[in-house]
Coordinates of C-alpha atoms and ligand atoms in Angstrom, one line a residue:
X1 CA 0.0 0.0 0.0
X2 CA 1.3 3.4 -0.9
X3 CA 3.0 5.3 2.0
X4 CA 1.2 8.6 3.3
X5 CA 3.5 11.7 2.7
X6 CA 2.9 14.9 3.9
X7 CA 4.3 18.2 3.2
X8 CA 6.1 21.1 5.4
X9 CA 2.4 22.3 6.4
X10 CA 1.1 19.0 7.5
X11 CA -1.1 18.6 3.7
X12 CA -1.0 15.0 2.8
X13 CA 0.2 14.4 -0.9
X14 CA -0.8 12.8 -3.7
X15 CA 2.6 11.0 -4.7
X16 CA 4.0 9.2 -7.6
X17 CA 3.6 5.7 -6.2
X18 CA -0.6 6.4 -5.9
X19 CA -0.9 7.7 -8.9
X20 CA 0.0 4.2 -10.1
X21 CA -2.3 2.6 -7.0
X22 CA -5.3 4.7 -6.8
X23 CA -8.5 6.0 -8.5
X24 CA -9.0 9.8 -8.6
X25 CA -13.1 10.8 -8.6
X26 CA -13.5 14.1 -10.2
X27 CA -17.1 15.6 -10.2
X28 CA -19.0 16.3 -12.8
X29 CA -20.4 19.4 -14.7
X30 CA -20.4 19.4 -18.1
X31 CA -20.8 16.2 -19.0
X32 CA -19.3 15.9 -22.5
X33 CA -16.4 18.5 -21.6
X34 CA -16.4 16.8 -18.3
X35 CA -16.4 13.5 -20.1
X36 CA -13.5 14.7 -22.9
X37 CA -10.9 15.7 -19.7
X38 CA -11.4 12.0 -18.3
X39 CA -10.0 10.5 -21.4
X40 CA -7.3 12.7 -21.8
X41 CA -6.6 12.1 -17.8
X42 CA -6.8 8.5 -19.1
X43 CA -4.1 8.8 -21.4
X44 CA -1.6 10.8 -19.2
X45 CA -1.6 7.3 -17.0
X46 CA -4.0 8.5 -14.1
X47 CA -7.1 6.1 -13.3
X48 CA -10.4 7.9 -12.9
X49 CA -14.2 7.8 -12.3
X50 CA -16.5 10.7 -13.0
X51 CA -19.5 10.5 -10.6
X52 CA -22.5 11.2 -12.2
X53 CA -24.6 9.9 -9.4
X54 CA -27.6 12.2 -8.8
X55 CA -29.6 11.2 -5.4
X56 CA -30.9 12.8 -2.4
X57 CA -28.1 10.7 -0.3
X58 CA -25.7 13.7 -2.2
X59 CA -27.3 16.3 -0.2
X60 CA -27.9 14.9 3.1
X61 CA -23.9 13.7 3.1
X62 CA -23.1 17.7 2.0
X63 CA -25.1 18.8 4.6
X64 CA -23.8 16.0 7.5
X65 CA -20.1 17.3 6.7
X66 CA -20.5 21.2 5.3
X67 CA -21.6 24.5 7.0
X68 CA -25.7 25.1 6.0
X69 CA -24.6 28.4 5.0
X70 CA -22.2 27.0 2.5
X71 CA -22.7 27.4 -1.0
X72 CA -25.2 25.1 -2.4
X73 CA -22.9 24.0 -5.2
X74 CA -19.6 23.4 -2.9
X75 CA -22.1 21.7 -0.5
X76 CA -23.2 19.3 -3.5
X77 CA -19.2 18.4 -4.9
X78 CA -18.7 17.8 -1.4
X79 CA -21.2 15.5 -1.0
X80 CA -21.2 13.6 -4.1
X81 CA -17.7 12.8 -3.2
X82 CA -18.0 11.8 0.0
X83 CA -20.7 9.5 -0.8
X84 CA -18.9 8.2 -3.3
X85 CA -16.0 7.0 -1.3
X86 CA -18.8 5.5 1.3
X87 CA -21.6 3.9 -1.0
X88 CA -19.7 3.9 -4.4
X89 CA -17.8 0.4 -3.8
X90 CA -14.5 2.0 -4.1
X91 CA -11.8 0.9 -1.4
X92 CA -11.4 3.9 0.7
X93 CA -7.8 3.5 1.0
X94 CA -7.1 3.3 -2.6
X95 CA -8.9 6.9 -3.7
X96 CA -8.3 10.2 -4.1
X97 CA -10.4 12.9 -4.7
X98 CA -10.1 15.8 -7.5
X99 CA -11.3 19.1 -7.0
X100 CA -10.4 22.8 -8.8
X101 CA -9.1 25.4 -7.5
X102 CA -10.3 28.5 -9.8
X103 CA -7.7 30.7 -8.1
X104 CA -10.4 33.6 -8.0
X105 CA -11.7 35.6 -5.1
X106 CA -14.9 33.4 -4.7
X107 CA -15.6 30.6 -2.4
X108 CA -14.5 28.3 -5.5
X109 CA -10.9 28.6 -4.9
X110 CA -11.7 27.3 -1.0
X111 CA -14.0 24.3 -1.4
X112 CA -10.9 21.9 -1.0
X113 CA -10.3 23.2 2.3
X114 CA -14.1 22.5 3.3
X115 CA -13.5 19.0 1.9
X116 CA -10.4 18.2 3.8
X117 CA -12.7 19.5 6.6
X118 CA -15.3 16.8 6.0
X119 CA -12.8 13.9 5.4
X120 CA -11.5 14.7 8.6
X121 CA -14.8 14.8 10.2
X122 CA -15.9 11.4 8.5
X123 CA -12.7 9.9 9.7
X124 CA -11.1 9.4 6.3
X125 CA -8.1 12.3 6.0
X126 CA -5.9 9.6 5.0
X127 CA -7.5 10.3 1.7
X128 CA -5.3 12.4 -0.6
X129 CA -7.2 15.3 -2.0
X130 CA -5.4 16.7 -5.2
X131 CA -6.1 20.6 -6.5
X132 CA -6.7 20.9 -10.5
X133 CA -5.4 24.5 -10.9
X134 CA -3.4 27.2 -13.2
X135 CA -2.5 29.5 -10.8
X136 CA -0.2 27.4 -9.3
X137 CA -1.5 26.8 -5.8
X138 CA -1.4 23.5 -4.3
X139 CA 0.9 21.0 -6.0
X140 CA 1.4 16.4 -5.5
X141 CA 4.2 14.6 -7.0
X142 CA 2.0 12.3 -8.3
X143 CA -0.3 14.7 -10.3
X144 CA 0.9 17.8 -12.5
X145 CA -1.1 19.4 -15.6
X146 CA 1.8 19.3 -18.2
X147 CA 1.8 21.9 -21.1
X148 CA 0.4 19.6 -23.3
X149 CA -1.9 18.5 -21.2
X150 CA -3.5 21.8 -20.6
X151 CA -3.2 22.5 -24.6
X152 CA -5.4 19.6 -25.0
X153 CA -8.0 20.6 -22.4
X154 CA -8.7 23.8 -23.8
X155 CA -9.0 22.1 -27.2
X156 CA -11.5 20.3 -25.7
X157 CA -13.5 22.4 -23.9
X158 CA -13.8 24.5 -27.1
X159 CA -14.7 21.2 -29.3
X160 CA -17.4 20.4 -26.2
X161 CA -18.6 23.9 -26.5
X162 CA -19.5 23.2 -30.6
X163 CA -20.7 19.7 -30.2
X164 CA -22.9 20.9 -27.2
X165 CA -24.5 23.7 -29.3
X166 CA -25.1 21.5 -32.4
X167 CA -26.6 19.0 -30.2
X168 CA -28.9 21.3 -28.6
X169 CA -30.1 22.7 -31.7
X170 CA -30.9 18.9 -33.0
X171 CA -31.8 16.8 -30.2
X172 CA -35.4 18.4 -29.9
X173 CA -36.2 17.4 -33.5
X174 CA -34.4 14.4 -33.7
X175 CA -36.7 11.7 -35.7
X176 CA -34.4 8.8 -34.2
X177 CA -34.2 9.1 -30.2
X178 CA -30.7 9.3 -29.1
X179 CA -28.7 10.4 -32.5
X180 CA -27.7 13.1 -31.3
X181 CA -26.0 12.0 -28.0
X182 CA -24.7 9.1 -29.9
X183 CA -22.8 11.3 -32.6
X184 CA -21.8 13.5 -29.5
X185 CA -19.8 10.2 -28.1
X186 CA -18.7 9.6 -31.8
X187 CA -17.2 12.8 -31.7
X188 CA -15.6 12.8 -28.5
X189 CA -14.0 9.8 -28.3
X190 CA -12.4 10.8 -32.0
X191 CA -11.3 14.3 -31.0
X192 CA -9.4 12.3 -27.8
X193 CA -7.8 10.1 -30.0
X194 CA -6.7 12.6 -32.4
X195 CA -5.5 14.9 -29.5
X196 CA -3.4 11.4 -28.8
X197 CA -2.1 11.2 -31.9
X198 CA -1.1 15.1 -32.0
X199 CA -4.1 16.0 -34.3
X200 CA -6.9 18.8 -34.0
X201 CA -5.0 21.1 -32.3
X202 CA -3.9 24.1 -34.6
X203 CA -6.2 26.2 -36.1
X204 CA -6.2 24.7 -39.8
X205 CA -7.0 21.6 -38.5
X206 CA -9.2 22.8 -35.6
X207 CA -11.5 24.8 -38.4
X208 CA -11.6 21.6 -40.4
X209 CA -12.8 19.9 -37.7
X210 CA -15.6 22.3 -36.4
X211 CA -16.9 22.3 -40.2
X212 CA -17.0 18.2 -40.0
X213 CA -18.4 18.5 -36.8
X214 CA -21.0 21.3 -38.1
X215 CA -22.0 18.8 -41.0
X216 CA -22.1 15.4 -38.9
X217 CA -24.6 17.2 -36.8
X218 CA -26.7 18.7 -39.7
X219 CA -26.8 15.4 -41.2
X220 CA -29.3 13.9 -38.8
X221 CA -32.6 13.6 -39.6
X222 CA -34.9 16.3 -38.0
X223 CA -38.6 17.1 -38.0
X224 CA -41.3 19.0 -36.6
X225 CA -42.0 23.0 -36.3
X226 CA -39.2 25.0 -34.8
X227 CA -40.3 24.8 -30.9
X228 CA -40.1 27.8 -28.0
X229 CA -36.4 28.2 -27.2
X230 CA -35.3 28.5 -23.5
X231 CA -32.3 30.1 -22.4
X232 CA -30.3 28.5 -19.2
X233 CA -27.9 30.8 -17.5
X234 CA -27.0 31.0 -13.6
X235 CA -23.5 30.3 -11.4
X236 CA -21.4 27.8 -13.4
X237 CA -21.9 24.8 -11.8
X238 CA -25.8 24.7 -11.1
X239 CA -26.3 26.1 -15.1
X240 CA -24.4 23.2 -16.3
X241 CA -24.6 20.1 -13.5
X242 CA -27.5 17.6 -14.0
X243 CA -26.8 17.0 -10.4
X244 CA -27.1 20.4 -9.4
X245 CA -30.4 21.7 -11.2
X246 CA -32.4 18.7 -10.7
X247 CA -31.6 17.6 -14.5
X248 CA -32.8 21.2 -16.1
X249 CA -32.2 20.3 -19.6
X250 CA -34.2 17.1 -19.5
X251 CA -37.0 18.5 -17.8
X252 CA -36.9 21.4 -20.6
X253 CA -36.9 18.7 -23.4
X254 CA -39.9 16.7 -21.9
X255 CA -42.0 20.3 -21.6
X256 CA -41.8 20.0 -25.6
X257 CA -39.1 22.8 -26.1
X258 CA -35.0 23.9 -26.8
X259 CA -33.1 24.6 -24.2
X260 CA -30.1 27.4 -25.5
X261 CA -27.1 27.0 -22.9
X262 CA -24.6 29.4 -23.3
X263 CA -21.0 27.6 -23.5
X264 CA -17.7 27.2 -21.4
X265 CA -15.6 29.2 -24.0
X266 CA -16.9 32.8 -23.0
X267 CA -16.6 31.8 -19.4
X268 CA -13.0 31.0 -19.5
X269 CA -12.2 34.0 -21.4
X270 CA -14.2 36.1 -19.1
X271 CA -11.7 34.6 -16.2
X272 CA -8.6 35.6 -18.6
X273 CA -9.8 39.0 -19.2
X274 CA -10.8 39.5 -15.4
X275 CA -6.7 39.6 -15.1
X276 CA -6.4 42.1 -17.5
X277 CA -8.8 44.1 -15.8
X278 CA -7.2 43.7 -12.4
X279 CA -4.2 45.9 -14.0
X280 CA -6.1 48.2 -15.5
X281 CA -8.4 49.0 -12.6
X282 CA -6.3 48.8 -9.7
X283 CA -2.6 48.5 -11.3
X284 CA -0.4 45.8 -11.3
X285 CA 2.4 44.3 -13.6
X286 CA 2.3 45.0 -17.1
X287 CA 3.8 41.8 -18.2
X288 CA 1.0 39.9 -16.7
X289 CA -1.5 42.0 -18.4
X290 CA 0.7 41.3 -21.6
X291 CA 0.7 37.7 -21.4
X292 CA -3.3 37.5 -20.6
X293 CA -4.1 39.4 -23.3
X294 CA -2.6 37.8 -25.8
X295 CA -3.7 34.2 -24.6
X296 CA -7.1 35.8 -24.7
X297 CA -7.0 36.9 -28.3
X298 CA -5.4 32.9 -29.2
X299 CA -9.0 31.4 -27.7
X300 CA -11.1 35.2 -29.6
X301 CA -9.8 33.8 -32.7
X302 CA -10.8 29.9 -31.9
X303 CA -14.3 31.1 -30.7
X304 CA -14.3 33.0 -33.8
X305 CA -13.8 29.9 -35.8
X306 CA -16.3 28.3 -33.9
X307 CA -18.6 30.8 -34.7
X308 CA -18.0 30.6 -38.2
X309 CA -18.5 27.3 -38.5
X310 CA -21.7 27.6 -36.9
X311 CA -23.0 30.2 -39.5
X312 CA -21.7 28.3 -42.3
X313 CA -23.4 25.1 -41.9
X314 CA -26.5 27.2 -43.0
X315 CA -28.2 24.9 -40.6
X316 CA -27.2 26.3 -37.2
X317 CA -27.9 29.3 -35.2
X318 CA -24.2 30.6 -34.3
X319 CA -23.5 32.3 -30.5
X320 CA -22.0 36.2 -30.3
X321 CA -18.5 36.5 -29.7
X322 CA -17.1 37.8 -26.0
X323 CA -16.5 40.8 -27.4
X324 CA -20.1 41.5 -28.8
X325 CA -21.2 40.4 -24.8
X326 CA -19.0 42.9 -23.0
X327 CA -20.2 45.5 -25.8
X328 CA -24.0 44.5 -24.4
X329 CA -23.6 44.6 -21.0
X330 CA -22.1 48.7 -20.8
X331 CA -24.0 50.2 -19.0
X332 CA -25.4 47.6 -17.0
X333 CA -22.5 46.6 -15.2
X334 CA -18.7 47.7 -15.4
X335 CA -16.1 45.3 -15.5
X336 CA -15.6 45.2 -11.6
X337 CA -18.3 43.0 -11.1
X338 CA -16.0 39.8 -11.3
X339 CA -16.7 37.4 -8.4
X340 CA -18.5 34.3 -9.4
X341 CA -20.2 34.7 -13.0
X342 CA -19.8 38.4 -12.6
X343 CA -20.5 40.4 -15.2
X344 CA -20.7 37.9 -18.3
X345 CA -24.1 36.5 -16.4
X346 CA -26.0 39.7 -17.4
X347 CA -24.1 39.6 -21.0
X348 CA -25.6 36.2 -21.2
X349 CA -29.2 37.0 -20.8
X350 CA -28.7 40.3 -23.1
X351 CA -27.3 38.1 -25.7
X352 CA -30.0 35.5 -25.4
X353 CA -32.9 38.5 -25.7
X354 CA -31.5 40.3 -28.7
X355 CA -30.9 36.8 -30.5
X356 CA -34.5 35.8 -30.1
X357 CA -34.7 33.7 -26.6
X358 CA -35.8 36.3 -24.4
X359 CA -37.2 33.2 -22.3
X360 CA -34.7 32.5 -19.9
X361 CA -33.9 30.4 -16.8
X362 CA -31.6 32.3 -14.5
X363 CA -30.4 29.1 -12.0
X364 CA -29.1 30.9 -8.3
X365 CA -27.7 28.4 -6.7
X366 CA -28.4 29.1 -2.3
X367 CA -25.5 31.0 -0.8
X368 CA -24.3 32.4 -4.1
X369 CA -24.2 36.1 -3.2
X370 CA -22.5 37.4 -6.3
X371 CA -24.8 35.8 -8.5
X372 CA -27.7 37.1 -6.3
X373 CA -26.3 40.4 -7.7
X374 CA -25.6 39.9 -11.7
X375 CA -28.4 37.2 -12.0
X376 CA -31.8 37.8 -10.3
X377 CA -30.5 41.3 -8.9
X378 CA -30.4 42.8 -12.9
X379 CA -33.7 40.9 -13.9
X380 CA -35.8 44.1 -12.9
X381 CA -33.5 46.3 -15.1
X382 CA -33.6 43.9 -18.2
X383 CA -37.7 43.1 -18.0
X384 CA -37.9 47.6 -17.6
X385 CA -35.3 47.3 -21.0
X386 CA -36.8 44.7 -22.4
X387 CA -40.7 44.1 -21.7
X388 CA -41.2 40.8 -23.6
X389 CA -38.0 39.3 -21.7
X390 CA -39.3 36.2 -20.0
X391 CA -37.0 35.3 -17.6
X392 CA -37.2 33.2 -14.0
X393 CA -35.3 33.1 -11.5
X394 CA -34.8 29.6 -9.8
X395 CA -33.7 28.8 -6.3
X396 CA -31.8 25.3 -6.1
X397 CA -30.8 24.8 -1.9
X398 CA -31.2 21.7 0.0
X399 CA -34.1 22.4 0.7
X400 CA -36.0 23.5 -2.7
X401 CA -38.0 20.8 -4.2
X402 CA -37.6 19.5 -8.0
X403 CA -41.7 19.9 -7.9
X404 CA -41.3 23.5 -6.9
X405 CA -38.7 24.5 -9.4
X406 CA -40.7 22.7 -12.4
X407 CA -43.9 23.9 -11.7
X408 CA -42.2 28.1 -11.3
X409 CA -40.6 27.1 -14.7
X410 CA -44.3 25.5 -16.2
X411 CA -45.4 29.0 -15.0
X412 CA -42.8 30.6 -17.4
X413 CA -43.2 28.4 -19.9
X414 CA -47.2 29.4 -19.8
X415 CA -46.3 33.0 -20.3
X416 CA -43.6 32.1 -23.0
X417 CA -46.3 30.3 -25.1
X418 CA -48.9 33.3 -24.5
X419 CA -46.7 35.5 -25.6
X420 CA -45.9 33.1 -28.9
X421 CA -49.2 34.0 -29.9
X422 CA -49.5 37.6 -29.4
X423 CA -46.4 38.5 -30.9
X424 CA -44.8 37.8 -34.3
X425 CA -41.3 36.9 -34.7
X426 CA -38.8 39.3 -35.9
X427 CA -35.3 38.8 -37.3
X428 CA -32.4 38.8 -35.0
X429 CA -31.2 42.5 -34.2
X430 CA -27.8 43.7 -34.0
X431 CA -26.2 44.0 -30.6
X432 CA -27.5 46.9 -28.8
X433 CA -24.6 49.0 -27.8
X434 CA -26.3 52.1 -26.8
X435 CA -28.9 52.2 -23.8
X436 CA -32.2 52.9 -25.5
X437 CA -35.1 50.3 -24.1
X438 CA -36.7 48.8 -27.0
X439 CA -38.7 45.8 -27.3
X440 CA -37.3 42.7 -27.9
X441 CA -39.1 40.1 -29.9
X442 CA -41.0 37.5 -29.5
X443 CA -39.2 33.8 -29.8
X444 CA -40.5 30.8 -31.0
Ligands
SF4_1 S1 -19.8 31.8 -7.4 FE1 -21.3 31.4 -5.9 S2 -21.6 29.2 -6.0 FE2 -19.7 29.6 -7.0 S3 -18.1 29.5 -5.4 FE3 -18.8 31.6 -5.5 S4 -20.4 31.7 -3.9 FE4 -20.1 29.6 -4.4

C-alpha cells in the first residue's frame, strides 16, 4: 500500500507511487467536456471515475459534513464525493479525490479546504485530495497538468462547447431518439484520440474539424415546427450540472421545447480577461497583463472559428462573440463585477434576448451572493429594457424541491407560449450598444 507523505504544512500528498495505486473521482459538470478531460486524464496514465450519481443521499452527506450556510454547489461536490468514497464500492484507501481550485476571489478557490474538513470529520483524511489549478496553488508529485496537457483541455472544452451547441439545436427534432448523443460520443471519443495522436490542435485543423463536426450534426434527420427556445444561464456549476439543477435540460426537453445553454468558452475567457482588468483597474504588472491578453485573443480567434463554423453550416444558429457580450452589457455593469459569473451573467441574458430567446432560466444556486447580484439582482432592469423578456429566476438549496422548481418554470413556460401567440417573430437584431429600451421580440 502506498505510503502517506505529507508536506512542510502538515497537507497529505498525492505521490507518484498512488498515482499508479489509486483511482481519482472528479465531479462532474459538463458532462461531454467533463467527459473529454477523463480520457485525456486516461491517457496521461492516471485512473479515474466521473461521478455522475444524482440522489438525495448527495445532499444529506453535503449537509452532515459542510456548514448550512455554505454554497449550495460546494455543498453538493462535497457531498457527491463523499458519498462516493462510502456507498460507491471503491476501497477507501485506494482513492483520491479531485477538486479545482479556480484561483479567483470566490468561495471556489476554498471548497478543497471544506473537503479536507469533511474527510477529517468522516474519519477518512488519509485520503489524498489533489487541486486541478493554473495558478499554481497547491501541487502532488504524483499529479501535475503538463503543457500539453492543458493545450489539450482547452482544445477540448472548445470542441465540447460546438458539439454541445449543435446538439442542442438537434436533439429536440431528432426523428431517431438518441442520435444526437450518440454522434456526440462519436465525436468525443475521435477528437481524444486525435488529440493522442497530435491532431486537431492548430487552427487549420481545428477549423476543419468544427466544419465536419458542423455537417455530422446537420446530417441527422430532424422534424417538426421550430419549438419555443429556453435560455439557461446562472452560477457555473448549477447552469451546467445535472446534479445540481435537478436535471434542467431534460426537464426542458420533456416540456416540448430547446433549451439554449450558453458555452464554457466565453466563461473561460471572461476569467482571462478578469486579469487584465485587475491591472487596468487597480494597477499591477504589465507583463501579466501582456501575457493574458494575448492568450485571450489565441481562444477570440478559436471562438471566432467556432462561430464561423456555426453560421456556415447554413443549418445552425451561431452564439456572439465575448466581445459582442462585453459590448452588451455597458452600461449595465462595469467590468468590476468579477466574483463568481460576474458580469458575463447579465451579457448572457442580453445576448440571449437580442438573438431571439428572451425566455430564460436564470439558475441561483443558495449562498451564491455574487450571482444574487448579476443574475436575479439585474432581472428588474432587463424586464424595464426589455418588456417581452421572460425570464425566471430559480432557487436550487437543500431544501427546494424538483416539484417546486418545475412547476415556477411551467409557469414561465405558460407565459412564454402566451406571448408566442401575441407576438410575431422578428429577425435577429444587431447587438444593442447604446442604452435605449426597445422591445425585444418575440421567440419561437
Ligand atoms: S460563485 Fe457562488 S456558488 Fe460559486 S463559489 Fe462563489 S459563492 Fe459559491
Amino acid at each position: 500500500m502506498a505510503k502517506l507523505v505529507y508536506d512542510n504544512t502538515g497537507r497529505l500528498l498525492f505521490t507518484r507511487e498512488m498515482k499508479e495505486e489509486y483511482t481519482l473521482l472528479m465531479p462532474q459538470m459538463l458532462p461531454v467536456h467533463f467527459g473529454m478531460m477523463k480520457k485525456l486524464l486516461e491517457c496521461e496514465g492516471y485512473k479515474v471515475d466521473m461521478l455522475t450519481t444524482n440522489h438525495r443521499c448527495i445532499v444529506d452527506e453535503g449537509l452532515k459534513y459542510v456548514h448550512n450556510d455554505t454554497c449550495y454547489p460546494a455543498l453538493l461536490v462535497i457531498g457527491q464525493l463523499i458519498d462516493a468514497v462510502k456507498h460507491g464500492g471503491y476501497d477507501p484507501h485506494k482513492v483520491g479525490l479531485l477538486i479545482t481550485q479556480t484561483g479567483g476571489g470566490c468561495r471556489a478557490s476554498n471548497y478543497i479546504h471544506l473537503l479536507r474538513k469533511a474527510l477529517e470529520k468522516a474519519d477518512m483524511a488519509y485520503i489524498p485530495v489533489v487541486s486541478v489549478n493554473l495558478s499554481g496553488l497547491e501541487k502532488n508529485p504524483g499529479f501535475s497538468l503538463t503543457l500539453p496537457f492543458v493545450r489539450k483541455a482547452v482544445y477540448a472544452m472548445m470542441y465540447g462547447d460546438l458539439i454541445v451547441n449543435a446538439a442542442n439545436q438537434v436533439r429536440p427534432y431528432e426523428v431517431e431518439p438518441g442520435a444526437a448523443d450518440a454522434m456526440t460520443e462519436r465525436w468525443s471519443q475521435k477528437l481524444v484520440d486525435g488529440f493522442q495522436a497530435g491532431k486537431g490542435m492548430s487552427r487549420r485543423q481545428m477549423r476543419a474539424n468544427f466544419d465536419q463536426i458542423c455537417s455530422d450534426f446537420a446530417a441527422i434527420p430532424v422534424a417538426g415546427e421550430p419549438k419555443i427556445r429556453v435560455g439557461v444561464v446562472g452560477e457555473i456549476y448549477v447552469k451546467f450540472a445535472p446534479l445540481g439543477n435537478n436535471n434542467l435540460e431534460k426537464f426542458l426537453l420533456s416540456e416540448g421545447v430547446e433549451p439554449v445553454v450558453p458555452g464554457l468558452t466565453d466563461f473561460i475567457i471572461f476569467k482571462i480577461y478578469n486579469r487584465v482588468a485587475d491591472v487596468e483597474l487597480y494597477g499591477g504588472k504589465w507583463i501579466k497583463k501582456f501575457g493574458c491578453s494575448l492568450f485571450m485573443k489565441y481562444i477570440e480567434a478559436c471562438q471566432r472559428d467556432m462561430i464561423e463554423a456555426l453560421e456556415h453550416s447554413g443549418r445552425f444558429r451561431a452564439p456572439g462573440t465575448f466581445q459582442e457580450l462585453h459590448s452588451l452589457v455597458q452600461g449595465y455593469l462595469g467590468d468590476g463585477n468579477k466574483m463568481g459569473e460576474g458580469w458575463l451573467l447579465t451579457a448572457e441574458m442580453l445576448e440571449l434576448i437580442h438573438s431571439g430567446t428572451n425566455n430564460i432560466v436564470c439558475t441561483q444556486p443558495f449562498g451564491c451572493l455574487p450571482n444574487h447580484i448579476v443574475g436575479k439582482g439585474m432581472i428588474r432592469k432587463l424586464k424595464d429594457d426589455y418588456p417581452y423578456s421572460n425570464i425566471v429566476a430559480i432557487d436550487y438549496d437543500p431544501g427546494a424541491t424538483r416539484i417546486n422548481q418545475e412547476n415556477r418554470i411551467k409557469l414561465m413556460l405558460a407565459n412564454a407560449r402566451g406571448l408566442t401567440q401575441s407576438q410575431p417573430a422578428r429577425p435577429r437584431e444587431e447587438p444593442q450598444t447604446d442604452r435605449e429600451p426597445q422591445l425585444a421580440h418575440a421567440n419561437i
